[in-house]
Structures are given as C-alpha cells and as structure tokens.
C-alpha cells in the first residue's frame, strides 16, 4: 500500500509502522514473519527478513518485540589499490522492544527501544584504520487515534497516527572516522475504513514521511560537531533550495485495500518511488500477504520485488482485564 500504514487498522506488523496500534488488536498475542528480496534486479542474495510479535498484558497495555535482519549477500572486498581482500558477508540487524498503552477508548501511545548492529566489513583495514561493527541505540515514540463515525453516508472508522523513529546515538565503523546519523524519521498519516455490513471493508490510507537528518552535505561536513537534537531541528531548514527543497524531501505514500468477508484482501499503493499491488488471505488464526513492487532500479532498491508475510494471531486462554 505504498508503505503507508501509520494509521491503518492494527495488526502484528504494527511494530514496523506504528507500535501504538498494538493495544487495539483484538487477539491476546501473535507474531508475523516477513521476507523481502532487495535489489533483486541488480544483485542476487540480498534480502531483508523481519519477525515481529505482541502480547497483551491487559486491556490497556501491550508489549511488542521484533527483529529485522538485512543480508547484503556475499561481497568481494578490495583495497584502494584494488588488491583482493577476500569475500565477506555484510549484514545488519536491529532488535526492538515496545510498550503501548491505551488512554480512553480511542487513543494510545507507545515507546520503543532499539539496538542496532551494522557489520559492513569488520576485521578489514581502510587507510590504516581497523573496521569494526557499528552499534547504536535508538528510541521511538508513536501515537494512534481512531473513532467510529458516519462518513460520506457510510459507517466508517477514521484514524490518525504519528511515528517518530530512530532517534538515537550516532554510528561509526572506525575510531578515526566521522560518525553517521541514524535515519531518524517522522511519519504522520490518516486512514478511513468504510464498513459495508459486518464482513466487508474498504480502507484508504495516506502518509507523509520526512527524514529527520541533516542534508547530505551538512551530515558529512559537520557530523562530529552537530548533536542529534540539533541535527533533527536542522533537517527542517537546511535543504538546498530553501522551502521548495524542504518540500521535495517529504515523500508521500497512499494506498487502498478492499477486504471481503474478512478473509480476502486486494490492495494497491503508490509511493514517491514505486507502485505496488498486493493480496491477502486469512483463515482462522493464519494470515498470508503478498505484495509486488513496480519501479525502476534507479528509483528504488525494491524494484520488481515480491514481499511475503505470514501472520499468526491467537486469542489464547488468558482473560484480558
């Protein structure tokens, strides 16, 4: 759905787009597994794997956890003189833990902590510097609001969400190089789900996305001197071209989903970099989702790739109080 989902109806994958939604899931616990080939049209062996889960502590409190693993396949390393340094398998992973709490019947907040490890060439040397795995810690905060109403003459659920993610320490691969800002990000969005009877729904979603990091030139030249809070503030005023440049840094994602009998789903979406089509099937506790992304490899590393997600949601035997 064009990667729009900060205000979409909640499920276990809410860990990745708005953890505050977890507390509105009807089930007691569940988990999901996702797989996504990366740069398939250009390089083989690069992929992103993702596992997420949630557990309801009570009617108002929910814990979530996830781990994502990014493999860059097998890469041959060379030095500045093109001398062969052998083969390496670069990889990155992040582990998240979230706590979501409901306030009233329509609003929730969540906080998340994240540990990040990035290994792009540990053990090698560049310009006399030993490369090590980069590590960082980050925190997220998210909010979600939904309300049942009558919209355009139809029963509907209108929702809004906001998600600030990856606010944390800088990351470096050697002791003597400039550290990198984490990709702190702001996403806000809205969604409307039209209810046709008890089992059929039509959802329309719209998201705006903004990276909260300095422009490329500033982040390379002043990373050591700029604090993370200052870097976030500067991200709103430092784009080349002034206000128009800042507007170009905001990406748009929008999508639509038709859900029939709460079992069969058809989806479509548009992002600033690609179009996407998808389908889903749900039976009892099992859900399967597929998505195909259409774009040129120059615009998106996900061009012409297939996403696959398996979801399991359980009512469990625990009574939610």
Coordinates of C-alpha atoms in Angstrom, one line a residue:
X1 CA 0.0 0.0 0.0
X2 CA 2.8 2.4 -0.9
X3 CA 4.4 1.9 2.6
X4 CA 1.5 3.9 4.0
X5 CA 0.2 2.4 7.2
X6 CA 0.8 4.6 10.3
X7 CA -3.0 5.0 10.7
X8 CA -4.1 1.7 9.0
X9 CA -6.1 -0.8 11.1
X10 CA -3.8 -2.6 13.6
X11 CA -2.2 -6.0 13.3
X12 CA 1.1 -7.6 14.5
X13 CA 3.0 -5.8 11.8
X14 CA 2.2 -2.5 13.5
X15 CA 5.6 -3.0 15.2
X16 CA 7.1 -1.6 12.0
X17 CA 4.8 1.3 11.1
X18 CA 3.2 2.4 14.5
X19 CA 3.6 0.4 17.7
X20 CA 0.9 2.4 19.4
X21 CA -1.7 0.5 17.4
X22 CA -0.7 -2.8 19.1
X23 CA -3.1 -2.2 22.0
X24 CA -6.1 -2.1 19.7
X25 CA -5.5 -5.7 18.3
X26 CA -8.4 -7.9 19.4
X27 CA -6.3 -11.0 19.9
X28 CA -4.2 -11.8 23.0
X29 CA -0.9 -12.5 21.2
X30 CA 0.5 -13.2 17.8
X31 CA 3.5 -13.0 15.6
X32 CA 4.5 -12.4 11.9
X33 CA 7.3 -13.4 9.6
X34 CA 8.2 -11.3 6.5
X35 CA 10.7 -11.8 3.7
X36 CA 11.7 -9.2 1.2
X37 CA 14.4 -9.7 -1.6
X38 CA 16.4 -6.5 -2.1
X39 CA 17.9 -5.2 -5.3
X40 CA 16.8 -8.4 -7.0
X41 CA 17.1 -6.9 -10.5
X42 CA 20.8 -5.9 -9.9
X43 CA 22.3 -8.3 -7.3
X44 CA 21.4 -11.7 -6.0
X45 CA 21.5 -12.8 -2.4
X46 CA 20.5 -9.5 -0.8
X47 CA 17.4 -9.8 1.4
X48 CA 15.6 -8.4 4.4
X49 CA 13.9 -10.7 7.0
X50 CA 11.6 -9.5 9.7
X51 CA 9.9 -11.2 12.7
X52 CA 7.5 -9.3 15.0
X53 CA 5.3 -10.3 17.9
X54 CA 3.0 -8.8 20.5
X55 CA 1.5 -9.9 23.8
X56 CA -1.4 -8.2 25.6
X57 CA -0.7 -7.7 29.3
X58 CA -4.2 -6.3 29.9
X59 CA -6.9 -4.5 28.0
X60 CA -4.9 -1.3 28.1
X61 CA -1.3 -2.5 28.0
X62 CA 0.6 -4.4 25.3
X63 CA 4.2 -5.5 24.8
X64 CA 5.7 -5.8 21.3
X65 CA 9.1 -7.1 20.1
X66 CA 10.7 -7.5 16.7
X67 CA 14.0 -8.3 15.0
X68 CA 14.9 -7.4 11.4
X69 CA 18.0 -8.8 9.6
X70 CA 19.4 -7.4 6.4
X71 CA 21.9 -9.5 4.5
X72 CA 23.9 -7.9 1.7
X73 CA 24.9 -11.3 0.2
X74 CA 28.5 -12.3 -0.5
X75 CA 30.7 -9.3 -1.4
X76 CA 34.4 -9.4 -2.6
X77 CA 36.4 -6.7 -0.8
X78 CA 39.3 -4.8 -2.4
X79 CA 41.5 -2.1 -1.0
X80 CA 42.3 1.3 -2.6
X81 CA 45.0 -0.4 -4.8
X82 CA 42.4 -3.0 -6.0
X83 CA 44.1 -5.7 -4.0
X84 CA 41.8 -8.6 -3.3
X85 CA 40.9 -8.8 0.4
X86 CA 38.7 -11.9 0.1
X87 CA 35.0 -12.5 0.5
X88 CA 32.8 -11.0 3.2
X89 CA 29.1 -11.3 4.1
X90 CA 28.0 -7.8 5.3
X91 CA 24.9 -7.8 7.4
X92 CA 22.9 -5.6 9.7
X93 CA 20.2 -6.3 12.4
X94 CA 18.0 -4.4 14.8
X95 CA 16.2 -5.6 17.9
X96 CA 13.1 -3.7 19.1
X97 CA 11.0 -3.8 22.2
X98 CA 7.8 -1.7 22.5
X99 CA 5.3 -0.8 25.2
X100 CA 1.9 0.5 24.1
X101 CA -0.9 1.9 26.4
X102 CA -4.4 2.8 25.6
X103 CA -5.9 6.0 27.1
X104 CA -9.7 6.0 27.0
X105 CA -11.3 4.1 24.1
X106 CA -9.8 5.8 21.1
X107 CA -6.2 7.0 21.8
X108 CA -2.9 5.2 22.5
X109 CA 0.8 6.0 22.9
X110 CA 3.8 3.8 22.6
X111 CA 7.5 4.0 23.3
X112 CA 10.2 1.7 21.8
X113 CA 13.8 0.9 22.3
X114 CA 16.1 -0.4 19.6
X115 CA 19.6 -1.9 19.5
X116 CA 21.3 -1.7 16.1
X117 CA 24.4 -3.5 14.8
X118 CA 25.9 -2.9 11.4
X119 CA 28.7 -5.1 10.1
X120 CA 29.8 -4.0 6.6
X121 CA 33.5 -5.2 6.8
X122 CA 34.6 -5.9 10.4
X123 CA 38.2 -7.1 10.6
X124 CA 39.4 -5.3 7.5
X125 CA 41.5 -2.2 7.3
X126 CA 41.0 1.1 5.4
X127 CA 43.8 3.7 5.3
X128 CA 45.3 2.0 8.3
X129 CA 42.1 2.1 10.3
X130 CA 40.6 -1.2 11.6
X131 CA 36.9 -1.6 10.5
X132 CA 34.6 -2.7 13.3
X133 CA 30.9 -3.4 13.5
X134 CA 29.0 -0.2 14.2
X135 CA 26.5 -0.3 17.1
X136 CA 23.9 2.2 18.2
X137 CA 20.9 2.6 20.5
X138 CA 17.7 4.4 19.4
X139 CA 14.2 5.2 20.8
X140 CA 10.8 5.7 19.1
X141 CA 7.6 7.4 20.2
X142 CA 4.2 6.9 18.4
X143 CA 0.6 7.8 18.8
X144 CA -2.7 6.5 17.3
X145 CA -6.3 7.7 17.4
X146 CA -9.4 6.1 15.9
X147 CA -13.1 6.9 16.1
X148 CA -16.2 5.2 14.7
X149 CA -18.4 7.7 12.8
X150 CA -20.6 8.2 9.7
X151 CA -18.6 9.5 6.8
X152 CA -20.0 10.1 3.3
X153 CA -23.2 8.5 4.4
X154 CA -21.5 5.2 5.4
X155 CA -20.4 3.7 8.7
X156 CA -16.7 4.2 9.0
X157 CA -13.6 4.2 11.2
X158 CA -11.5 7.3 10.8
X159 CA -8.0 7.2 12.2
X160 CA -4.8 9.2 12.5
X161 CA -1.3 8.3 13.6
X162 CA 2.2 9.7 14.1
X163 CA 5.5 7.9 14.5
X164 CA 8.9 9.4 15.3
X165 CA 11.6 6.7 15.0
X166 CA 15.3 6.1 15.2
X167 CA 16.2 9.0 17.5
X168 CA 19.5 7.8 19.0
X169 CA 23.3 7.7 19.1
X170 CA 25.5 8.1 16.0
X171 CA 27.1 5.1 14.4
X172 CA 30.8 4.7 13.4
X173 CA 32.8 1.9 11.8
X174 CA 36.3 3.1 12.8
X175 CA 37.7 5.1 15.7
X176 CA 39.0 7.9 13.4
X177 CA 36.1 8.5 11.0
X178 CA 33.1 10.8 11.2
X179 CA 30.1 9.0 12.8
X180 CA 26.9 8.7 10.9
X181 CA 23.5 10.0 12.0
X182 CA 20.9 7.2 12.3
X183 CA 18.0 7.7 9.9
X184 CA 15.6 9.4 12.3
X185 CA 12.3 9.7 10.7
X186 CA 8.9 11.4 11.1
X187 CA 5.7 9.8 9.7
X188 CA 2.2 11.1 10.0
X189 CA -0.9 9.8 8.3
X190 CA -4.6 9.3 8.2
X191 CA -6.9 6.4 7.3
X192 CA -10.6 5.9 6.6
X193 CA -12.1 2.4 6.7
X194 CA -15.7 2.2 5.3
X195 CA -17.7 -0.6 6.8
X196 CA -20.1 -2.4 4.5
X197 CA -22.0 -4.8 6.7
X198 CA -20.1 -6.9 9.2
X199 CA -17.5 -8.5 7.0
X200 CA -16.6 -6.2 4.1
X201 CA -14.4 -3.1 4.3
X202 CA -12.8 -0.5 2.1
X203 CA -9.8 1.3 3.5
X204 CA -8.0 4.4 2.1
X205 CA -4.7 5.5 3.7
X206 CA -2.4 8.5 3.2
X207 CA 1.0 9.1 4.8
X208 CA 3.7 11.8 4.8
X209 CA 7.2 10.9 5.5
X210 CA 10.2 13.1 6.4
X211 CA 13.8 12.1 7.3
X212 CA 15.0 13.9 10.4
X213 CA 18.7 14.1 9.5
X214 CA 20.7 17.0 8.1
X215 CA 21.2 17.3 4.3
X216 CA 23.9 15.2 2.8
X217 CA 26.4 18.0 2.6
X218 CA 25.9 19.0 6.2
X219 CA 25.8 15.5 7.6
X220 CA 29.2 14.7 6.1
X221 CA 30.9 18.0 7.0
X222 CA 29.6 18.6 10.5
X223 CA 28.5 15.2 11.9
X224 CA 31.1 15.4 14.7
X225 CA 30.0 18.9 15.8
X226 CA 26.3 18.6 15.4
X227 CA 24.3 16.9 18.2
X228 CA 21.4 14.6 17.4
X229 CA 18.7 17.1 18.6
X230 CA 20.3 19.9 16.6
X231 CA 20.6 17.7 13.6
X232 CA 16.8 16.9 13.8
X233 CA 15.9 20.6 14.0
X234 CA 18.3 21.5 11.2
X235 CA 16.6 18.8 9.0
X236 CA 13.7 21.2 8.6
X237 CA 15.7 24.2 7.4
X238 CA 18.9 23.0 5.7
X239 CA 17.7 21.6 2.3
X240 CA 19.3 23.1 -0.8
X241 CA 16.7 25.4 -2.4
X242 CA 15.1 26.6 0.7
X243 CA 11.4 25.9 1.3
X244 CA 10.9 24.2 -2.0
X245 CA 13.9 21.9 -1.2
X246 CA 12.3 21.0 2.1
X247 CA 9.1 20.1 0.4
X248 CA 10.9 17.8 -2.0
X249 CA 12.3 15.9 1.0
X250 CA 8.8 14.9 2.1
X251 CA 7.7 11.6 0.5
X252 CA 4.1 10.6 0.0
X253 CA 2.6 7.2 0.4
X254 CA -1.0 6.3 -0.3
X255 CA -2.9 3.1 -0.7
X256 CA -6.3 1.3 -0.8
X257 CA -7.4 -2.0 0.5
X258 CA -10.6 -4.0 -0.2
X259 CA -11.4 -6.7 2.4
X260 CA -14.1 -9.2 1.6
X261 CA -15.7 -11.4 4.2
X262 CA -12.7 -10.5 6.4
X263 CA -10.8 -13.2 4.5
X264 CA -9.8 -12.0 1.1
X265 CA -7.9 -8.7 0.5
X266 CA -6.9 -6.8 -2.6
X267 CA -4.5 -3.8 -2.3
X268 CA -2.8 -1.2 -4.3
X269 CA -0.5 1.6 -3.4
X270 CA 1.7 4.5 -4.7
X271 CA 4.9 5.8 -3.2
X272 CA 7.1 8.6 -4.4
X273 CA 9.4 5.8 -5.8
X274 CA 7.1 3.0 -6.9
X275 CA 3.7 1.5 -7.5
X276 CA 2.6 -1.7 -5.6
X277 CA -0.1 -4.4 -5.9
X278 CA -0.9 -6.9 -3.3
X279 CA -3.3 -9.5 -2.0
X280 CA -4.0 -11.3 1.3
X281 CA -5.8 -14.3 2.7
X282 CA -6.9 -15.0 6.2
X283 CA -8.3 -18.2 7.7
X284 CA -8.8 -18.6 11.4
X285 CA -5.5 -17.6 13.1
X286 CA -3.5 -17.7 9.9
X287 CA -2.9 -14.8 7.5
X288 CA -0.8 -14.6 4.3
X289 CA 0.0 -11.4 2.5
X290 CA 1.9 -10.9 -0.8
X291 CA 2.9 -7.6 -2.5
X292 CA 4.7 -6.8 -5.8
X293 CA 6.5 -3.6 -6.2
X294 CA 6.9 -2.0 -9.7
X295 CA 9.7 0.6 -10.2
X296 CA 12.9 1.3 -11.9
X297 CA 16.1 0.1 -10.1
X298 CA 17.4 3.6 -10.2
X299 CA 14.5 4.9 -8.1
X300 CA 14.0 2.1 -5.6
X301 CA 16.1 -0.8 -4.4
X302 CA 12.9 -2.8 -4.1
X303 CA 12.2 -2.6 -7.8
X304 CA 10.3 -5.6 -9.2
X305 CA 10.5 -7.5 -5.9
X306 CA 8.0 -9.7 -4.1
X307 CA 7.2 -9.2 -0.4
X308 CA 5.8 -12.2 1.6
X309 CA 4.4 -12.1 5.1
X310 CA 3.0 -14.8 7.3
X311 CA 0.8 -13.8 10.3
X312 CA -0.5 -15.8 13.3
X313 CA -2.9 -14.2 15.8
X314 CA -4.2 -16.1 18.8
X315 CA -7.0 -15.4 21.3
X316 CA -5.2 -17.6 23.9
X317 CA -6.6 -18.7 27.2
X318 CA -5.7 -15.6 29.2
X319 CA -8.6 -13.4 30.3
X320 CA -7.8 -9.8 29.4
X321 CA -8.7 -7.4 32.3

